[in-house]
């Protein structure tokens, strides 16, 4: 049984049709967001020049050598895309071309019909299932695997491992996607267009960005709290395990930039009355970009432990105790030992904890006192149950998003 399945080749870029439509979608939303932030609200930005220098240095996808993960608290349904309105329009127009963020969006909110699915796919949103709302949720879902591959190198015109199957399968399913029913590039160089279903019973297929070399070492933003959390002291919930895959699994550890958001909760607070769908104006908004994390110092030991686990799992699958998992194998669906094994689970607890500490440093730089240590523990929130929304006993407000 050969785990090296020789599959369809990658391609360099999506078609001009898809690139143009996606760029126009992202630029238009960025312009609206910037207008709203600076014309109708009082917005201040901290650490932006340093962050822009980083983004500009990543403009040429052929020169990028590692991915980028930005991570922040989540206080409003408008956090994304609103916070990216702080980036100058000149960046969105020029340096942002094939250099904008990817983000995970709730499948049951953003992908409920064909129009929404196309809009959010063009806006570089990946369909993600939440365990509280879908049996297809969890860390092993195909979309998180897409995220891992986007943070890795992608080579055009070479055989590609299918990121949505498990190792050891002799045959793979060919996805027969078609536009406009499916959210794919109708003029792709590959036929059928690169796509994947977000779950086993998803009737719609979505663009597979990890099949395009222009998406090598991409930028992904994530809200690891997994839901909106509005509190008076700007404390955060615990960070969920999915973010650990983005740090541990790429071949090269991505750059990590922590961020902290304030004020968007006043624009769309969960206590707002009719008309709820209209954002409030005249609010004070702040977006703070922290410094790049020293990833070797913070995550190096965890990545080495993960590599040892992955190599051992790979060696077992090929019945060779000395086999080392090849770099091109990064970004496959997780096997059971890597998904549910005790050490793998421990790594996924520790990695988000360390990442949360980096975001807390940015929060502290904004003058907030240290929060209650219990705020970062999953056990603190067990009393809420998986589907709780609204006002909590501690005065905070929650919203699935």
Coordinates of C-alpha atoms in Angstrom, one line a residue:
X1 CA 0.0 0.0 0.0
X2 CA 1.6 3.2 -1.2
X3 CA 0.8 6.4 0.8
X4 CA 2.3 8.5 -2.0
X5 CA -0.8 9.0 -4.1
X6 CA 0.1 10.6 -7.4
X7 CA -2.7 13.0 -7.9
X8 CA -3.6 16.0 -10.0
X9 CA -0.9 18.7 -10.3
X10 CA -1.1 22.1 -8.7
X11 CA -1.3 25.2 -10.8
X12 CA 0.3 28.6 -10.4
X13 CA -2.7 31.0 -10.0
X14 CA -6.5 31.0 -10.3
X15 CA -7.8 32.4 -13.6
X16 CA -7.7 36.1 -14.3
X17 CA -11.6 36.1 -13.9
X18 CA -11.3 34.7 -10.4
X19 CA -8.4 36.8 -9.3
X20 CA -10.1 40.0 -10.5
X21 CA -13.4 39.2 -8.9
X22 CA -11.8 38.2 -5.6
X23 CA -9.5 41.3 -5.5
X24 CA -12.5 43.6 -6.2
X25 CA -14.5 42.0 -3.5
X26 CA -11.8 42.3 -0.9
X27 CA -10.9 45.9 -1.9
X28 CA -14.6 47.0 -1.9
X29 CA -15.2 45.6 1.6
X30 CA -11.9 47.2 2.8
X31 CA -12.9 50.6 1.5
X32 CA -16.3 50.4 3.1
X33 CA -14.7 49.3 6.4
X34 CA -12.2 52.1 6.3
X35 CA -14.9 54.7 5.6
X36 CA -17.0 53.4 8.5
X37 CA -14.1 53.3 10.9
X38 CA -12.6 56.7 10.2
X39 CA -15.6 58.8 9.0
X40 CA -18.3 57.6 11.4
X41 CA -16.2 56.5 14.4
X42 CA -13.1 57.6 16.3
X43 CA -10.4 54.9 15.5
X44 CA -6.9 54.7 16.7
X45 CA -4.3 52.1 15.5
X46 CA -1.1 51.0 17.4
X47 CA 1.8 49.2 15.9
X48 CA 0.6 49.5 12.3
X49 CA 3.8 50.6 10.6
X50 CA 5.7 47.6 11.8
X51 CA 2.9 45.3 10.7
X52 CA 2.6 46.9 7.3
X53 CA 6.4 46.5 6.8
X54 CA 5.8 42.8 7.4
X55 CA 3.0 42.5 5.0
X56 CA 4.8 44.4 2.3
X57 CA 7.8 42.1 2.7
X58 CA 5.4 39.2 1.9
X59 CA 3.9 40.8 -1.3
X60 CA 5.8 38.5 -3.7
X61 CA 4.4 35.0 -3.0
X62 CA 7.4 33.4 -4.7
X63 CA 9.7 35.0 -2.2
X64 CA 7.7 34.1 0.9
X65 CA 9.4 31.5 3.0
X66 CA 6.9 31.0 5.8
X67 CA 3.2 31.7 6.5
X68 CA 1.7 34.3 8.8
X69 CA -0.8 33.8 11.5
X70 CA -2.5 36.8 13.2
X71 CA -4.5 36.1 16.3
X72 CA -6.8 38.3 18.3
X73 CA -9.7 38.5 20.8
X74 CA -13.2 38.4 19.3
X75 CA -15.6 41.0 20.6
X76 CA -18.1 41.7 17.8
X77 CA -19.7 40.1 14.8
X78 CA -18.1 42.8 12.7
X79 CA -14.5 42.2 13.8
X80 CA -13.7 40.8 10.5
X81 CA -13.7 42.5 8.0
X82 CA -14.0 45.8 10.0
X83 CA -10.6 45.6 11.6
X84 CA -8.8 45.4 8.3
X85 CA -10.2 48.8 7.4
X86 CA -7.2 50.1 9.4
X87 CA -4.9 49.1 6.6
X88 CA -4.4 51.9 4.0
X89 CA -6.3 51.5 0.8
X90 CA -3.1 51.7 -1.1
X91 CA -2.0 48.5 0.6
X92 CA -5.3 46.7 -0.3
X93 CA -5.0 47.9 -3.8
X94 CA -1.4 47.0 -4.5
X95 CA 0.5 45.1 -1.9
X96 CA -2.7 43.2 -0.9
X97 CA -3.1 41.6 -4.3
X98 CA -2.7 37.8 -3.6
X99 CA -1.4 38.9 -0.2
X100 CA -4.6 39.3 1.9
X101 CA -5.7 37.4 4.9
X102 CA -7.6 34.1 4.8
X103 CA -10.1 33.5 7.6
X104 CA -12.4 30.7 8.9
X105 CA -16.1 31.4 8.6
X106 CA -19.0 29.5 10.2
X107 CA -20.5 27.2 7.6
X108 CA -24.0 27.5 9.1
X109 CA -23.8 31.4 8.9
X110 CA -21.7 32.3 5.9
X111 CA -22.4 29.4 3.6
X112 CA -26.1 28.9 3.8
X113 CA -26.9 29.6 0.2
X114 CA -25.2 30.0 -3.2
X115 CA -24.9 33.8 -3.0
X116 CA -23.4 33.9 0.5
X117 CA -21.1 31.0 -0.4
X118 CA -19.7 32.7 -3.5
X119 CA -19.4 36.1 -1.7
X120 CA -17.5 34.7 1.3
X121 CA -15.4 32.4 -0.9
X122 CA -14.3 35.4 -3.1
X123 CA -13.5 37.2 0.2
X124 CA -11.1 34.4 1.2
X125 CA -13.2 32.9 3.8
X126 CA -13.0 29.1 4.4
X127 CA -16.1 27.2 5.4
X128 CA -15.7 25.9 9.0
X129 CA -18.1 23.6 10.9
X130 CA -18.6 24.2 14.6
X131 CA -19.2 21.1 16.8
X132 CA -22.1 22.8 18.6
X133 CA -23.9 23.1 15.2
X134 CA -22.5 20.3 13.1
X135 CA -21.3 16.7 13.4
X136 CA -18.5 17.6 10.9
X137 CA -16.9 20.1 13.4
X138 CA -13.6 19.5 15.2
X139 CA -9.9 19.8 14.6
X140 CA -9.8 17.1 11.8
X141 CA -12.2 18.8 9.4
X142 CA -11.0 19.4 5.9
X143 CA -11.0 23.2 6.2
X144 CA -8.4 23.2 9.0
X145 CA -6.3 21.0 6.8
X146 CA -6.6 23.6 4.1
X147 CA -5.4 26.1 6.6
X148 CA -2.3 24.1 7.4
X149 CA -1.5 23.7 3.7
X150 CA -2.0 27.5 3.1
X151 CA 0.7 28.1 5.7
X152 CA 3.1 25.8 3.8
X153 CA 4.9 26.0 0.5
X154 CA 3.0 25.1 -2.6
X155 CA 4.7 24.2 -5.8
X156 CA 3.0 24.5 -9.2
X157 CA 3.0 21.8 -11.9
X158 CA 4.1 19.1 -9.4
X159 CA 2.1 16.1 -8.1
X160 CA 0.1 17.1 -5.0
X161 CA -1.0 15.0 -2.1
X162 CA -4.7 15.2 -1.7
X163 CA -5.2 17.1 1.6
X164 CA -8.6 15.7 2.2
X165 CA -8.0 12.0 2.4
X166 CA -6.2 9.9 5.0
X167 CA -2.9 8.2 4.3
X168 CA -2.8 4.7 3.0
X169 CA -5.8 4.9 0.6
X170 CA -5.0 3.3 -2.8
X171 CA -7.7 5.2 -4.6
X172 CA -9.2 8.7 -4.1
X173 CA -12.5 10.2 -4.9
X174 CA -12.4 12.7 -7.8
X175 CA -14.5 15.8 -7.0
X176 CA -16.6 16.7 -10.0
X177 CA -17.2 20.3 -9.1
X178 CA -18.9 22.7 -11.5
X179 CA -19.6 26.4 -11.4
X180 CA -22.0 28.2 -10.5
X181 CA -23.4 25.5 -8.2
X182 CA -20.0 25.1 -6.6
X183 CA -17.8 28.0 -5.4
X184 CA -14.9 27.3 -7.8
X185 CA -12.9 29.0 -10.5
X186 CA -14.8 28.2 -13.7
X187 CA -11.7 29.1 -15.9
X188 CA -9.1 27.2 -13.9
X189 CA -6.2 25.6 -15.7
X190 CA -7.1 22.4 -13.9
X191 CA -10.3 20.5 -15.0
X192 CA -12.3 19.9 -12.9
X193 CA -11.4 23.0 -10.8
X194 CA -9.6 22.4 -7.5
X195 CA -12.2 22.0 -4.9
X196 CA -13.2 20.2 -1.7
X197 CA -16.4 19.6 0.3
X198 CA -16.4 21.0 3.8
X199 CA -18.0 17.9 5.2
X200 CA -19.0 14.5 4.1
X201 CA -22.6 15.4 3.2
X202 CA -22.0 19.0 2.0
X203 CA -23.7 19.2 -1.4
X204 CA -21.6 22.2 -2.5
X205 CA -17.8 22.2 -3.2
X206 CA -15.5 25.1 -2.4
X207 CA -12.4 26.5 -4.0
X208 CA -9.3 24.6 -2.7
X209 CA -6.8 27.5 -2.4
X210 CA -4.0 25.2 -1.3
X211 CA -3.8 23.9 -4.9
X212 CA -2.5 27.3 -6.2
X213 CA 1.2 28.2 -5.8
X214 CA 0.3 31.8 -5.4
X215 CA -1.1 30.9 -2.0
X216 CA 2.2 29.6 -0.7
X217 CA 2.9 30.6 2.9
X218 CA -0.3 32.6 3.1
X219 CA -1.6 34.8 5.9
X220 CA -4.4 33.4 8.1
X221 CA -6.2 35.4 10.8
X222 CA -8.0 33.5 13.5
X223 CA -10.2 34.2 16.5
X224 CA -9.2 31.3 18.8
X225 CA -11.9 32.0 21.3
X226 CA -14.3 30.5 18.8
X227 CA -17.2 32.9 19.7
X228 CA -17.8 36.5 20.5
X229 CA -17.0 37.4 24.1
X230 CA -18.0 40.8 25.4
X231 CA -16.9 41.7 28.9
X232 CA -16.4 45.0 30.8
X233 CA -12.7 44.2 31.6
X234 CA -11.9 43.0 28.0
X235 CA -10.9 39.6 29.3
X236 CA -10.8 36.7 26.9
X237 CA -12.1 33.1 26.9
X238 CA -9.8 30.2 26.6
X239 CA -8.3 29.5 23.2
X240 CA -9.6 26.4 21.4
X241 CA -7.5 23.6 20.0
X242 CA -7.9 24.3 16.3
X243 CA -5.3 27.1 16.3
X244 CA -2.7 24.6 17.5
X245 CA -2.8 22.9 14.1
X246 CA -1.8 26.1 12.4
X247 CA 1.2 26.5 14.6
X248 CA 2.4 22.9 15.0
X249 CA 1.8 21.3 11.6
X250 CA 3.2 23.6 8.8
X251 CA 6.6 22.5 7.5
X252 CA 8.0 25.9 8.7
X253 CA 6.6 27.6 11.8
X254 CA 4.6 30.6 10.6
X255 CA 5.3 34.1 11.8
X256 CA 2.8 34.9 14.6
X257 CA 1.5 38.4 15.3
X258 CA -0.8 38.9 18.3
X259 CA -3.5 41.6 18.1
X260 CA -6.0 43.2 20.5
X261 CA -9.3 44.8 19.5
X262 CA -11.4 47.3 21.5
X263 CA -14.6 49.2 20.7
X264 CA -16.2 47.1 18.0
X265 CA -18.3 45.6 20.7
X266 CA -19.9 49.0 21.2
X267 CA -20.6 49.2 17.5
X268 CA -22.5 45.9 17.6
X269 CA -23.1 45.0 21.2
X270 CA -25.3 42.0 22.0
X271 CA -27.6 44.2 24.1
X272 CA -28.5 46.5 21.1
X273 CA -32.1 47.0 20.4
X274 CA -34.0 47.5 17.2
X275 CA -32.7 47.9 14.5
X276 CA -30.2 45.2 15.6
X277 CA -28.7 44.8 12.1
X278 CA -27.6 48.5 11.9
X279 CA -24.1 49.2 13.3
X280 CA -23.9 52.0 15.8
X281 CA -21.7 55.0 15.0
X282 CA -19.7 57.6 17.1
X283 CA -17.8 54.9 19.0
X284 CA -14.2 54.7 20.0
X285 CA -12.3 51.8 18.3
X286 CA -8.8 50.7 18.9
X287 CA -6.8 48.0 17.0
X288 CA -3.3 47.2 18.4
X289 CA -0.7 45.1 16.5
X290 CA 1.8 43.4 18.8
X291 CA 5.4 42.5 17.9
X292 CA 6.2 39.3 16.0
X293 CA 6.4 36.4 18.4
X294 CA 9.8 34.6 18.8
X295 CA 8.3 31.4 17.6
X296 CA 11.3 29.3 18.3
X297 CA 11.4 30.3 21.9
X298 CA 7.7 30.0 22.4
X299 CA 6.7 27.1 20.2
X300 CA 9.9 25.4 19.2
X301 CA 9.8 22.6 21.8
X302 CA 6.1 21.9 21.0
X303 CA 6.8 21.7 17.2
X304 CA 9.7 19.3 17.8
X305 CA 7.5 17.0 19.9
X306 CA 4.8 17.2 17.2
X307 CA 7.3 16.2 14.5
X308 CA 8.4 13.2 16.6
X309 CA 4.7 12.1 16.9
X310 CA 4.1 12.7 13.2
X311 CA 7.2 10.8 12.2
X312 CA 6.3 7.9 14.5
X313 CA 2.8 7.7 13.1
X314 CA 4.1 7.9 9.5
X315 CA 6.6 5.1 10.2
X316 CA 3.9 2.9 11.6
X317 CA 1.8 3.5 8.5
X318 CA 4.6 2.4 6.1
X319 CA 5.8 -0.3 8.5
X320 CA 9.3 1.2 8.6
X321 CA 10.4 2.3 12.1
X322 CA 13.1 4.5 10.6
X323 CA 10.8 6.4 8.1
X324 CA 10.5 10.1 8.5
X325 CA 7.4 11.9 7.3
X326 CA 8.4 13.9 4.1
X327 CA 7.8 17.6 4.0
X328 CA 5.3 17.3 1.1
X329 CA 3.1 15.1 3.4
X330 CA 2.3 18.2 5.6
X331 CA -1.4 19.0 5.6
X332 CA -3.1 15.6 5.5
X333 CA -6.2 14.8 7.5
X334 CA -5.2 13.6 10.9
X335 CA -5.0 9.9 11.7
X336 CA -6.6 8.7 15.0
X337 CA -3.3 8.7 17.0
X338 CA -2.5 12.3 15.9
X339 CA -6.1 13.4 16.5
X340 CA -7.0 11.6 19.8
X341 CA -3.6 10.4 21.2
X342 CA -2.8 11.6 24.7
X343 CA 0.4 13.4 23.8
X344 CA -1.2 15.0 20.7
X345 CA -4.0 16.3 22.9
X346 CA -1.6 17.6 25.4
X347 CA 0.2 19.6 22.7
X348 CA -3.1 21.1 21.6
X349 CA -3.8 22.2 25.1
X350 CA -0.4 23.8 25.7
X351 CA 0.0 25.5 22.3
X352 CA -3.2 27.6 22.6
X353 CA -2.3 28.5 26.2
X354 CA 1.1 29.9 25.1
X355 CA -0.5 31.7 22.2
X356 CA -3.1 33.3 24.5
X357 CA -0.3 34.6 26.7
X358 CA 1.1 36.5 23.7
X359 CA -2.3 38.2 23.1
X360 CA -2.5 39.0 26.8
X361 CA 0.8 40.9 26.5
X362 CA -0.8 43.1 23.9
X363 CA -3.9 43.5 26.1
X364 CA -1.6 44.5 29.0
X365 CA 0.1 47.1 26.8
X366 CA -3.3 48.8 26.5
X367 CA -3.3 49.5 30.2
X368 CA -5.6 46.6 31.3
X369 CA -4.7 44.8 34.6
X370 CA -3.9 41.1 34.6
X371 CA -7.1 39.1 34.3
X372 CA -8.2 36.3 36.6
X373 CA -6.1 33.2 35.7
X374 CA -9.3 31.1 35.6
X375 CA -10.4 33.1 32.5
X376 CA -8.0 31.1 30.4
X377 CA -9.2 27.6 31.5
X378 CA -11.8 25.6 29.5
X379 CA -13.1 24.3 32.8
X380 CA -14.3 27.8 33.8
X381 CA -16.8 27.8 30.9
X382 CA -18.1 24.2 31.2
X383 CA -21.1 25.5 33.0
X384 CA -22.2 27.4 30.0
X385 CA -22.8 24.3 27.8
X386 CA -21.8 24.1 24.1
X387 CA -24.7 26.2 22.7
X388 CA -25.1 29.0 25.3
X389 CA -25.5 32.6 24.1
X390 CA -26.6 35.8 25.7
X391 CA -25.8 37.3 29.1
X392 CA -23.8 35.0 31.5
X393 CA -23.7 34.9 35.2
X394 CA -20.5 36.8 35.4
X395 CA -21.9 39.7 33.3
X396 CA -20.3 38.8 30.0
X397 CA -22.1 38.4 26.8
X398 CA -21.6 35.5 24.4
X399 CA -22.5 35.0 20.8
X400 CA -21.8 32.1 18.4
X401 CA -20.1 33.5 15.3

